[in-house]
PDB file of C-alpha atoms and ligand atoms in Angstrom:
ATOM      1  CA  UNK M  96      70.458  95.951  89.508  1.00 63.00           C
ATOM      2  CA  UNK M  97      74.303  95.976  88.651  1.00 70.00           C
ATOM      3  CA  UNK M  98      76.214  92.710  87.744  1.00 78.00           C
ATOM      4  CA  UNK M  99      77.370  90.839  90.674  1.00 74.00           C
ATOM      5  CA  UNK M 100      81.060  91.877  90.533  1.00 70.00           C
ATOM      6  CA  UNK M 101      79.682  95.417  90.487  1.00 80.00           C
ATOM      7  CA  UNK M 102      77.729  95.152  93.757  1.00 87.00           C
ATOM      8  CA  UNK M 103      80.851  95.174  95.930  1.00 96.00           C
ATOM      9  CA  UNK M 104      79.951  94.812  99.797  1.00 98.00           C
ATOM     10  CA  UNK M 105      76.497  94.753 101.038  1.00 98.00           C
ATOM     11  CA  UNK M 106      76.018  94.293 104.937  1.00 98.00           C
ATOM     12  CA  UNK M 107      72.779  94.756 106.193  1.00 98.00           C
ATOM     13  CA  UNK M 108      71.194  94.229 109.777  1.00 98.00           C
ATOM     14  CA  UNK M 109      74.282  93.313 111.746  1.00 98.00           C
ATOM     15  CA  UNK M 110      74.066  92.757 115.123  1.00 98.00           C
ATOM     16  CA  UNK M 111      76.497  91.699 117.743  1.00 98.00           C
ATOM     17  CA  UNK M 112      76.175  91.424 121.481  1.00 97.00           C
ATOM     18  CA  UNK M 113      78.956  90.927 124.179  1.00 97.00           C
ATOM     19  CA  UNK M 114      76.973  89.902 127.178  1.00 94.00           C
ATOM     20  CA  UNK M 115      74.545  92.590 127.591  1.00 92.00           C
ATOM     21  CA  UNK M 116      76.188  94.967 125.727  1.00 95.00           C
ATOM     22  CA  UNK M 117      74.948  95.596 121.965  1.00 97.00           C
ATOM     23  CA  UNK M 118      77.867  96.608 120.232  1.00 98.00           C
ATOM     24  CA  UNK M 119      76.556  96.692 116.742  1.00 98.00           C
ATOM     25  CA  UNK M 120      72.608  97.039 116.554  1.00 98.00           C
ATOM     26  CA  UNK M 121      71.209  96.420 113.237  1.00 98.00           C
ATOM     27  CA  UNK M 122      73.734  98.264 111.116  1.00 98.00           C
ATOM     28  CA  UNK M 123      74.256  98.116 107.382  1.00 98.00           C
ATOM     29  CA  UNK M 124      76.037  99.765 104.689  1.00 98.00           C
ATOM     30  CA  UNK M 125      77.261  99.189 101.175  1.00 98.00           C
ATOM     31  CA  UNK M 126      80.630  99.785  99.745  1.00 98.00           C
ATOM     32  CA  UNK M 127      80.659  99.538  95.802  1.00 97.00           C
ATOM     33  CA  UNK M 128      83.868  99.274  93.745  1.00 97.00           C
ATOM     34  CA  UNK M 129      85.402 102.201  92.486  1.00 97.00           C
ATOM     35  CA  UNK M 130      84.377 104.320  95.730  1.00 97.00           C
ATOM     36  CA  UNK M 131      85.717 105.171  99.008  1.00 97.00           C
ATOM     37  CA  UNK M 132      83.232 104.631 101.695  1.00 98.00           C
ATOM     38  CA  UNK M 133      83.797 105.867 105.223  1.00 97.00           C
ATOM     39  CA  UNK M 134      82.292 104.667 108.476  1.00 96.00           C
ATOM     40  CA  UNK M 135      82.859 107.194 111.399  1.00 93.00           C
ATOM     41  CA  UNK M 136      81.508 106.984 115.021  1.00 89.00           C
ATOM     42  CA  UNK M 137      82.824 107.893 118.482  1.00 87.00           C
ATOM     43  CA  UNK M 138      84.918 105.421 120.499  1.00 88.00           C
ATOM     44  CA  UNK M 139      82.856 102.356 121.204  1.00 91.00           C
ATOM     45  CA  UNK M 140      80.375 103.029 118.255  1.00 92.00           C
ATOM     46  CA  UNK M 141      80.999  99.481 117.026  1.00 95.00           C
ATOM     47  CA  UNK M 142      83.123 100.255 114.084  1.00 96.00           C
ATOM     48  CA  UNK M 143      85.954  97.398 114.522  1.00 97.00           C
ATOM     49  CA  UNK M 144      83.309  95.108 115.556  1.00 98.00           C
ATOM     50  CA  UNK M 145      81.325  95.794 112.326  1.00 98.00           C
ATOM     51  CA  UNK M 146      84.716  95.181 110.279  1.00 97.00           C
ATOM     52  CA  UNK M 147      85.259  92.017 112.340  1.00 97.00           C
ATOM     53  CA  UNK M 148      81.912  90.745 111.213  1.00 98.00           C
ATOM     54  CA  UNK M 149      82.465  91.649 107.583  1.00 98.00           C
ATOM     55  CA  UNK M 150      85.922  89.835 107.584  1.00 97.00           C
ATOM     56  CA  UNK M 151      84.446  86.648 109.536  1.00 97.00           C
ATOM     57  CA  UNK M 152      86.527  86.998 112.664  1.00 96.00           C
ATOM     58  CA  UNK M 153      83.246  87.460 114.501  1.00 97.00           C
ATOM     59  CA  UNK M 154      80.096  85.610 114.132  1.00 96.00           C
ATOM     60  CA  UNK M 155      76.977  87.938 114.403  1.00 97.00           C
ATOM     61  CA  UNK M 156      73.904  87.385 116.323  1.00 97.00           C
ATOM     62  CA  UNK M 157      71.860  88.676 113.213  1.00 97.00           C
ATOM     63  CA  UNK M 158      72.429  90.094 109.674  1.00 98.00           C
ATOM     64  CA  UNK M 159      74.065  89.069 106.388  1.00 98.00           C
ATOM     65  CA  UNK M 160      77.215  90.028 104.454  1.00 98.00           C
ATOM     66  CA  UNK M 161      77.075  89.688 100.577  1.00 98.00           C
ATOM     67  CA  UNK M 162      80.210  90.321  98.443  1.00 97.00           C
ATOM     68  CA  UNK M 163      79.640  90.757  94.984  1.00 96.00           C
ATOM     69  CA  UNK M 164      76.500  89.028  95.067  1.00 95.00           C
ATOM     70  CA  UNK M 165      77.552  85.882  97.186  1.00 96.00           C
ATOM     71  CA  UNK M 166      76.324  85.347 100.525  1.00 97.00           C
ATOM     72  CA  UNK M 167      79.351  85.037 102.893  1.00 97.00           C
ATOM     73  CA  UNK M 168      77.283  85.178 105.944  1.00 96.00           C
ATOM     74  CA  UNK M 169      79.095  82.337 108.176  1.00 93.00           C
ATOM     75  CA  UNK M 170      81.870  81.866 105.935  1.00 96.00           C
ATOM     76  CA  UNK M 171      85.368  81.346 107.173  1.00 96.00           C
ATOM     77  CA  UNK M 172      87.877  84.444 107.232  1.00 95.00           C
ATOM     78  CA  UNK M 173      90.296  82.745 104.921  1.00 93.00           C
ATOM     79  CA  UNK M 174      87.175  82.036 102.326  1.00 94.00           C
ATOM     80  CA  UNK M 175      86.566  85.553 102.262  1.00 96.00           C
ATOM     81  CA  UNK M 176      90.237  86.505 101.730  1.00 94.00           C
ATOM     82  CA  UNK M 177      90.149  84.186  98.844  1.00 92.00           C
ATOM     83  CA  UNK M 178      87.179  86.012  97.375  1.00 94.00           C
ATOM     84  CA  UNK M 179      89.211  89.429  97.458  1.00 95.00           C
ATOM     85  CA  UNK M 180      88.385  90.747 101.044  1.00 97.00           C
ATOM     86  CA  UNK M 181      91.524  92.106 103.005  1.00 96.00           C
ATOM     87  CA  UNK M 182      91.858  94.352 105.852  1.00 96.00           C
ATOM     88  CA  UNK M 183      94.349  96.332 108.172  1.00 95.00           C
ATOM     89  CA  UNK M 184      93.837  96.468 111.871  1.00 93.00           C
ATOM     90  CA  UNK M 185      93.411  99.162 114.319  1.00 90.00           C
ATOM     91  CA  UNK M 186      96.593  97.973 116.246  1.00 88.00           C
ATOM     92  CA  UNK M 187      98.888  96.912 113.336  1.00 84.00           C
ATOM     93  CA  UNK M 188      99.647  93.310 113.044  1.00 86.00           C
ATOM     94  CA  UNK M 189     103.118  92.770 111.510  1.00 91.00           C
ATOM     95  CA  UNK M 190     105.693  89.751 111.687  1.00 93.00           C
ATOM     96  CA  UNK M 191     108.041  91.497 113.882  1.00 93.00           C
ATOM     97  CA  UNK M 192     110.942  89.290 113.357  1.00 94.00           C
ATOM     98  CA  UNK M 193     110.699  89.757 109.266  1.00 96.00           C
ATOM     99  CA  UNK M 194     111.685  92.576 107.665  1.00 97.00           C
ATOM    100  CA  UNK M 195     109.427  95.185 106.280  1.00 97.00           C
ATOM    101  CA  UNK M 196     110.238  93.607 102.537  1.00 97.00           C
ATOM    102  CA  UNK M 197     109.701  90.108 103.676  1.00 96.00           C
ATOM    103  CA  UNK M 198     106.390  90.916 105.333  1.00 96.00           C
ATOM    104  CA  UNK M 199     105.089  92.104 101.993  1.00 97.00           C
ATOM    105  CA  UNK M 200     106.610  89.580 100.142  1.00 95.00           C
ATOM    106  CA  UNK M 201     105.141  86.759 102.307  1.00 92.00           C
ATOM    107  CA  UNK M 202     101.629  88.078 101.616  1.00 92.00           C
ATOM    108  CA  UNK M 203     102.368  88.171  97.820  1.00 91.00           C
ATOM    109  CA  UNK M 204     103.776  84.723  97.883  1.00 88.00           C
ATOM    110  CA  UNK M 205     100.685  83.234  99.609  1.00 82.00           C
ATOM    111  CA  UNK M 206      98.358  84.904  97.100  1.00 81.00           C
ATOM    112  CA  UNK M 207     100.411  83.625  94.287  1.00 80.00           C
ATOM    113  CA  UNK M 208     100.331  80.032  95.656  1.00 74.00           C
ATOM    114  CA  UNK M 209      96.480  80.018  95.656  1.00 68.00           C
ATOM    115  CA  UNK M 210      96.894  80.598  91.892  1.00 63.00           C
ATOM    116  CA  UNK M 211      99.789  78.393  91.197  1.00 60.00           C
ATOM    117  CA  UNK M 212     100.009  75.950  88.576  1.00 62.00           C
ATOM    118  CA  UNK M 213     102.402  72.971  89.369  1.00 66.00           C
ATOM    119  CA  UNK M 214     105.172  72.039  87.321  1.00 65.00           C
ATOM    120  CA  UNK M 215     105.465  68.730  85.674  1.00 74.00           C
ATOM    121  CA  UNK M 216     109.205  68.020  86.445  1.00 79.00           C
ATOM    122  CA  UNK M 217     111.269  68.618  89.465  1.00 76.00           C
ATOM    123  CA  UNK M 218     113.468  71.163  87.381  1.00 79.00           C
ATOM    124  CA  UNK M 219     110.206  72.698  86.005  1.00 76.00           C
ATOM    125  CA  UNK M 220     108.859  73.331  89.595  1.00 75.00           C
ATOM    126  CA  UNK M 221     112.034  74.811  90.578  1.00 76.00           C
ATOM    127  CA  UNK M 222     112.150  77.019  87.874  1.00 79.00           C
ATOM    128  CA  UNK M 223     108.733  78.423  88.666  1.00 75.00           C
ATOM    129  CA  UNK M 224     109.492  78.741  92.172  1.00 76.00           C
ATOM    130  CA  UNK M 225     112.482  80.815  91.419  1.00 78.00           C
ATOM    131  CA  UNK M 226     110.368  82.935  88.727  1.00 77.00           C
ATOM    132  CA  UNK M 227     107.488  83.373  91.442  1.00 75.00           C
ATOM    133  CA  UNK M 228     109.834  84.467  93.936  1.00 78.00           C
ATOM    134  CA  UNK M 229     111.391  87.082  91.736  1.00 82.00           C
ATOM    135  CA  UNK M 230     107.863  88.232  91.003  1.00 87.00           C
ATOM    136  CA  UNK M 231     106.509  88.575  94.468  1.00 90.00           C
ATOM    137  CA  UNK M 232     109.817  90.403  95.380  1.00 92.00           C
ATOM    138  CA  UNK M 233     109.312  92.932  92.560  1.00 93.00           C
ATOM    139  CA  UNK M 234     105.725  93.142  93.555  1.00 94.00           C
ATOM    140  CA  UNK M 235     106.830  93.947  97.350  1.00 96.00           C
ATOM    141  CA  UNK M 236     109.256  96.322  96.223  1.00 96.00           C
ATOM    142  CA  UNK M 237     106.761  98.192  93.952  1.00 96.00           C
ATOM    143  CA  UNK M 238     104.330  98.416  97.006  1.00 96.00           C
ATOM    144  CA  UNK M 239     107.064  99.840  99.218  1.00 96.00           C
ATOM    145  CA  UNK M 240     107.587 102.531  96.890  1.00 95.00           C
ATOM    146  CA  UNK M 241     104.089 103.237  96.074  1.00 93.00           C
ATOM    147  CA  UNK M 242     103.538 103.735  99.955  1.00 93.00           C
ATOM    148  CA  UNK M 243     106.834 105.669 100.365  1.00 92.00           C
ATOM    149  CA  UNK M 244     108.257 103.276 102.920  1.00 94.00           C
ATOM    150  CA  UNK M 245     110.915 101.852 100.543  1.00 96.00           C
ATOM    151  CA  UNK M 246     113.633 103.251 102.925  1.00 96.00           C
ATOM    152  CA  UNK M 247     112.319 100.891 105.701  1.00 97.00           C
ATOM    153  CA  UNK M 248     112.663  97.838 103.291  1.00 97.00           C
ATOM    154  CA  UNK M 249     115.547  95.985 105.204  1.00 98.00           C
ATOM    155  CA  UNK M 250     114.227  96.868 108.569  1.00 97.00           C
ATOM    156  CA  UNK M 251     112.775  94.584 110.920  1.00 97.00           C
ATOM    157  CA  UNK M 252     108.972  95.266 111.054  1.00 96.00           C
ATOM    158  CA  UNK M 253     108.859  95.047 114.889  1.00 95.00           C
ATOM    159  CA  UNK M 254     111.264  98.028 115.074  1.00 96.00           C
ATOM    160  CA  UNK M 255     109.582 100.760 112.829  1.00 95.00           C
ATOM    161  CA  UNK M 256     107.514 103.382 113.997  1.00 92.00           C
ATOM    162  CA  UNK M 257     103.673 102.803 114.547  1.00 89.00           C
ATOM    163  CA  UNK M 258     102.796 104.770 111.364  1.00 89.00           C
ATOM    164  CA  UNK M 259     105.372 102.883 109.304  1.00 92.00           C
ATOM    165  CA  UNK M 260     103.751  99.516 110.636  1.00 93.00           C
ATOM    166  CA  UNK M 261     100.536 100.578 109.642  1.00 92.00           C
ATOM    167  CA  UNK M 262     101.763 101.077 105.857  1.00 94.00           C
ATOM    168  CA  UNK M 263     103.436  97.933 105.777  1.00 95.00           C
ATOM    169  CA  UNK M 264     100.121  96.343 107.066  1.00 95.00           C
ATOM    170  CA  UNK M 265      98.432  98.171 104.226  1.00 96.00           C
ATOM    171  CA  UNK M 266     101.155  97.009 101.678  1.00 96.00           C
ATOM    172  CA  UNK M 267     100.613  93.349 102.695  1.00 96.00           C
ATOM    173  CA  UNK M 268      96.884  93.931 102.391  1.00 96.00           C
ATOM    174  CA  UNK M 269      97.459  95.176  98.717  1.00 96.00           C
ATOM    175  CA  UNK M 270      99.947  92.396  97.952  1.00 95.00           C
ATOM    176  CA  UNK M 271      96.870  89.885  98.086  1.00 94.00           C
ATOM    177  CA  UNK M 272      95.282  91.742  95.180  1.00 93.00           C
ATOM    178  CA  UNK M 273      92.115  92.745  96.976  1.00 96.00           C
ATOM    179  CA  UNK M 274      88.808  93.799  95.704  1.00 97.00           C
ATOM    180  CA  UNK M 275      87.418  95.088  98.969  1.00 98.00           C
ATOM    181  CA  UNK M 276      90.014  96.772 101.185  1.00 98.00           C
ATOM    182  CA  UNK M 277      88.809  97.565 104.968  1.00 98.00           C
ATOM    183  CA  UNK M 278      91.115 100.003 106.708  1.00 97.00           C
ATOM    184  CA  UNK M 279      90.765 100.361 110.364  1.00 95.00           C
ATOM    185  CA  UNK M 280      92.121 103.849 111.319  1.00 93.00           C
ATOM    186  CA  UNK M 281      94.868 103.715 108.848  1.00 91.00           C
ATOM    187  CA  UNK M 282      96.113 107.331 109.367  1.00 88.00           C
ATOM    188  CA  UNK M 283      96.605 106.970 113.243  1.00 86.00           C
ATOM    189  CA  UNK M 284     100.121 107.951 114.016  1.00 80.00           C
ATOM    190  CA  UNK M 285     100.871 109.267 110.646  1.00 84.00           C
ATOM    191  CA  UNK M 286     102.349 112.681 110.176  1.00 85.00           C
ATOM    192  CA  UNK M 287     100.146 115.023 108.169  1.00 83.00           C
ATOM    193  CA  UNK M 288     101.990 114.751 104.927  1.00 85.00           C
ATOM    194  CA  UNK M 289     101.964 110.886 105.161  1.00 86.00           C
ATOM    195  CA  UNK M 290      98.323 111.312 105.770  1.00 86.00           C
ATOM    196  CA  UNK M 291      97.411 113.328 102.789  1.00 86.00           C
ATOM    197  CA  UNK M 292      99.569 110.776 100.469  1.00 89.00           C
ATOM    198  CA  UNK M 293      97.407 108.005 102.182  1.00 90.00           C
ATOM    199  CA  UNK M 294      94.336 109.985 100.885  1.00 90.00           C
ATOM    200  CA  UNK M 295      95.609 110.116  97.388  1.00 92.00           C
ATOM    201  CA  UNK M 296      96.676 106.377  97.416  1.00 93.00           C
ATOM    202  CA  UNK M 297      93.143 105.621  98.578  1.00 95.00           C
ATOM    203  CA  UNK M 298      91.393 107.706  95.827  1.00 95.00           C
ATOM    204  CA  UNK M 299      93.847 106.082  93.331  1.00 94.00           C
ATOM    205  CA  UNK M 300      92.783 102.462  94.655  1.00 95.00           C
ATOM    206  CA  UNK M 301      89.238 103.413  94.148  1.00 97.00           C
ATOM    207  CA  UNK M 302      89.995 104.729  90.547  1.00 97.00           C
ATOM    208  CA  UNK M 303      91.615 101.383  89.956  1.00 95.00           C
ATOM    209  CA  UNK M 304      88.253  99.988  90.674  1.00 96.00           C
ATOM    210  CA  UNK M 305      88.637  98.652  94.399  1.00 97.00           C
ATOM    211  CA  UNK M 306      85.855  98.889  96.961  1.00 98.00           C
ATOM    212  CA  UNK M 307      87.482 100.965  99.801  1.00 98.00           C
ATOM    213  CA  UNK M 308      85.775 100.947 103.280  1.00 98.00           C
ATOM    214  CA  UNK M 309      87.649 103.054 105.788  1.00 96.00           C
ATOM    215  CA  UNK M 310      87.309 103.681 109.525  1.00 95.00           C
ATOM    216  CA  UNK M 311      88.690 106.897 110.536  1.00 86.00           C
ATOM    217  CA  UNK M 312      88.563 109.208 113.535  1.00 73.00           C
ATOM    218  CA  UNK M 313      90.248 112.160 111.557  1.00 59.00           C
ATOM    219  CA  UNK M 314      86.905 113.609 110.175  1.00 65.00           C
ATOM    220  CA  UNK M 315      88.666 116.094 108.009  1.00 65.00           C
ATOM    221  CA  UNK M 316      90.579 113.336 106.269  1.00 68.00           C
ATOM    222  CA  UNK M 317      87.311 111.360 105.721  1.00 88.00           C
ATOM    223  CA  UNK M 318      85.632 114.449 104.345  1.00 86.00           C
ATOM    224  CA  UNK M 319      88.302 114.873 101.835  1.00 86.00           C
ATOM    225  CA  UNK M 320      88.639 111.303 100.871  1.00 93.00           C
ATOM    226  CA  UNK M 321      85.234 109.584 100.807  1.00 96.00           C
ATOM    227  CA  UNK M 322      82.392 109.451  98.349  1.00 96.00           C
ATOM    228  CA  UNK M 323      79.824 108.316 100.896  1.00 96.00           C
ATOM    229  CA  UNK M 324      79.861 108.619 104.729  1.00 95.00           C
ATOM    230  CA  UNK M 325      78.150 106.361 107.184  1.00 95.00           C
ATOM    231  CA  UNK M 326      77.673 107.482 110.852  1.00 93.00           C
ATOM    232  CA  UNK M 327      77.530 104.702 113.512  1.00 93.00           C
ATOM    233  CA  UNK M 328      76.450 105.718 116.773  1.00 91.00           C
ATOM    234  CA  UNK M 329      75.925 103.239 119.877  1.00 92.00           C
ATOM    235  CA  UNK M 330      75.753 100.313 117.067  1.00 96.00           C
ATOM    236  CA  UNK M 331      73.257 102.072 114.842  1.00 96.00           C
ATOM    237  CA  UNK M 332      73.798 103.590 111.638  1.00 96.00           C
ATOM    238  CA  UNK M 333      72.293 107.181 112.254  1.00 94.00           C
ATOM    239  CA  UNK M 334      73.045 108.832 108.868  1.00 94.00           C
ATOM    240  CA  UNK M 335      74.670 108.002 105.467  1.00 95.00           C
ATOM    241  CA  UNK M 336      75.113 109.939 102.297  1.00 95.00           C
ATOM    242  CA  UNK M 337      77.443 112.233 100.655  1.00 94.00           C
ATOM    243  CA  UNK M 338      79.872 113.768 103.140  1.00 92.00           C
ATOM    244  CA  UNK M 339      78.632 117.504 102.932  1.00 90.00           C
ATOM    245  CA  UNK M 340      75.145 116.266 103.255  1.00 92.00           C
ATOM    246  CA  UNK M 341      76.002 114.215 106.228  1.00 91.00           C
ATOM    247  CA  UNK M 342      78.016 116.807 108.197  1.00 87.00           C
ATOM    248  CA  UNK M 343      75.271 119.238 108.015  1.00 86.00           C
ATOM    249  CA  UNK M 344      72.633 116.577 109.148  1.00 87.00           C
ATOM    250  CA  UNK M 345      71.007 117.689 112.512  1.00 85.00           C
ATOM    251  CA  UNK M 346      70.864 114.242 113.712  1.00 82.00           C
ATOM    252  CA  UNK M 347      74.544 113.672 113.326  1.00 83.00           C
ATOM    253  CA  UNK M 348      75.218 117.129 114.888  1.00 79.00           C
ATOM    254  CA  UNK M 349      72.780 116.289 117.628  1.00 73.00           C
ATOM    255  CA  UNK M 350      74.256 112.785 118.262  1.00 67.00           C
ATOM    256  CA  UNK M 351      77.747 114.472 118.921  1.00 63.00           C
ATOM    257  CA  UNK M 352      76.689 117.577 120.519  1.00 56.00           C
ATOM    258  CA  UNK M 353      74.297 115.864 122.809  1.00 57.00           C
ATOM    259  CA  UNK M 354      77.023 113.007 123.612  1.00 52.00           C
ATOM    260  CA  UNK M 355      79.407 115.829 124.501  1.00 51.00           C
ATOM    261  CA  UNK M 356      76.777 117.442 126.891  1.00 50.00           C
ATOM    262  CA  UNK M 357      75.908 114.231 128.560  1.00 47.00           C
ATOM    263  CA  UNK M 358      78.211 111.204 129.420  1.00 46.00           C
ATOM    264  CA  UNK M 359      77.615 107.822 127.836  1.00 42.00           C
ATOM    265  CA  UNK M 360      74.751 105.756 129.559  1.00 40.00           C
ATOM    266  CA  UNK M 361      76.140 103.350 131.795  1.00 37.00           C
ATOM    267  CA  UNK M 362      75.003 100.093 130.082  1.00 36.00           C
ATOM    268  CA  UNK M 363      76.902 100.833 126.892  1.00 35.00           C
ATOM    269  CA  UNK M 364      80.624 101.632 126.151  1.00 35.00           C
ATOM    270  CA  UNK M 365      81.937 101.296 129.678  1.00 33.00           C
ATOM    271  CA  UNK M 366      85.373  99.427 128.231  1.00 34.00           C
ATOM    272  CA  UNK M 367      88.543 101.805 128.044  1.00 32.00           C
ATOM    273  CA  UNK M 368      87.553 102.668 124.461  1.00 36.00           C
ATOM    274  CA  UNK M 369      84.691 104.513 125.383  1.00 35.00           C
ATOM    275  CA  UNK M 370      86.211 107.798 126.449  1.00 36.00           C
ATOM    276  CA  UNK M 371      84.722 111.162 125.699  1.00 35.00           C
ATOM    277  CA  UNK M 372      87.836 111.847 123.802  1.00 36.00           C
ATOM    278  CA  UNK M 373      86.807 110.511 120.751  1.00 38.00           C
ATOM    279  CA  UNK M 374      83.621 112.348 120.657  1.00 39.00           C
ATOM    280  CA  UNK M 375      85.674 115.482 121.031  1.00 32.00           C
ATOM    281  CA  UNK M 376      88.026 114.656 118.387  1.00 37.00           C
ATOM    282  CA  UNK M 377      84.939 113.964 115.919  1.00 38.00           C
ATOM    283  CA  UNK M 378      83.489 117.295 117.219  1.00 38.00           C
ATOM    284  CA  UNK M 379      86.319 119.260 116.000  1.00 36.00           C
ATOM    285  CA  UNK M 380      86.320 117.651 112.591  1.00 40.00           C
ATOM    286  CA  UNK M 381      82.623 118.188 112.400  1.00 42.00           C
ATOM    287  CA  UNK M 382      82.793 121.959 113.226  1.00 38.00           C
ATOM    288  CA  UNK M 383      86.036 122.518 111.204  1.00 35.00           C
ATOM    289  CA  UNK M 384      84.751 123.587 107.725  1.00 32.00           C
TER     290      UNK M 384
HETATM  291  N1  ATP R 611      85.598  91.435 122.842  1.00 90.91           N
HETATM  292  C1  ATP R 611      84.739  91.926 123.577  1.00 90.91           C
HETATM  293  N2  ATP R 611      84.213  91.788 124.590  1.00 90.91           N
HETATM  294  C2  ATP R 611      83.409  92.671 125.171  1.00 90.91           C
HETATM  295  N3  ATP R 611      82.983  93.665 124.718  1.00 90.91           N
HETATM  296  C3  ATP R 611      83.544  94.423 123.555  1.00 90.91           C
HETATM  297  C4  ATP R 611      84.526  93.407 122.972  1.00 90.91           C
HETATM  298  N4  ATP R 611      84.871  94.015 121.713  1.00 90.91           N
HETATM  299  C5  ATP R 611      84.376  95.326 121.795  1.00 90.91           C
HETATM  300  N5  ATP R 611      83.303  95.496 122.989  1.00 90.91           N
HETATM  301  C6  ATP R 611      82.541  96.614 123.047  1.00 90.91           C
HETATM  302  O1  ATP R 611      81.813  96.555 122.108  1.00 90.91           O
HETATM  303  C7  ATP R 611      81.592  98.192 121.821  1.00 90.91           C
HETATM  304  C8  ATP R 611      82.357  98.460 120.395  1.00 90.91           C
HETATM  305  O2  ATP R 611      83.520  98.253 120.392  1.00 90.91           O
HETATM  306  P1  ATP R 611      84.203  98.809 119.071  1.00 90.91           P
HETATM  307  O3  ATP R 611      85.656  98.218 119.258  1.00 90.91           O
HETATM  308  O4  ATP R 611      83.786  97.795 117.811  1.00 90.91           O
HETATM  309  O5  ATP R 611      84.194 100.223 118.866  1.00 90.91           O
HETATM  310  P2  ATP R 611      85.001 101.126 117.991  1.00 90.91           P
HETATM  311  O6  ATP R 611      83.936 102.009 117.250  1.00 90.91           O
HETATM  312  O7  ATP R 611      85.795 100.422 117.119  1.00 90.91           O
HETATM  313  O8  ATP R 611      85.569 102.038 118.953  1.00 90.91           O
HETATM  314  P3  ATP R 611      87.039 102.666 118.750  1.00 90.91           P
HETATM  315  O9  ATP R 611      86.785 104.009 117.954  1.00 90.91           O
HETATM  316  O10 ATP R 611      87.587 102.949 120.296  1.00 90.91           O
HETATM  317  O11 ATP R 611      88.141 101.905 117.909  1.00 90.91           O
HETATM  318  C9  ATP R 611      82.382  98.925 122.965  1.00 90.91           C
HETATM  319  O12 ATP R 611      81.350  98.972 124.050  1.00 90.91           O
HETATM  320  C10 ATP R 611      83.390  97.931 123.458  1.00 90.91           C
HETATM  321  O13 ATP R 611      83.492  98.114 124.735  1.00 90.91           O
HETATM  322 MG1   MG R 612      87.830 100.474 116.670  1.00 90.91          MG
END
């Protein structure tokens, strides 16, 4: 049994229901530090809902979430964030009126404030605040540089292209110094070269010791970047393991091929997200290599 800090995320038996729809149906996965773990599945499979449970935004009807050995089931999102869990959203959520740099610096400042040691005198406090501001500004600049979006630093975040906003959100997540990073379709809207750079960045983050959990639709990108792949279908994990094995798993192929042949059952995935388009996009990826 590894030390607690080497256990990363362990989620098991997660179940979420929306009225009569079971969005996540007893799903579980592990995302250990130092690895990129990917979660794929067609539109409406329950991927984002699963992330919502891990980050505490949604309370599951069943199941548990452990991180570094601690039981976080039922804990508030801010407590999970304090323990080192950060995420990006499927639709980027940035402060549109702030500049790109300010967006990242604010996150770095909030993170720094959680570790702040108050000064004894007023002058001392002022000096510390100035030094902290300089450090968080430098940290923000370094992150913007690392993500290749330094040229947007002074642009209002509400005005940058969607792909850039995604990277701003990622920079903000990284500014909190996470140990578990959840990314919900981070490459959507990115041109191919930026998407490849992101792939390298995720490998680097894993090499730094982060546990990275990635939801993607682009199967080829997932194949290139992840160590372990989980496939979610109708809220259930139907396969997991090294990507090459999962890709050739007959159950996975049948799930996608079967889904492409017959429409989704009426009681599940009736929302706008549950189009056959997602399945075809995944199918293309599955057949790609
Ligand atoms: N707030 C909600 N209220 C009711 N049903 C919901 C809600 N959020 C999600 N669902 C339903 O739960 C199921 C899972 O949705 P979810 O968004 O988690 O899927 P997903 O795998 O992230 O899909 P996508 O690939 O389109 O992002 C879908 O059937 C969806 O319509
Ligand atoms: Mg989603």
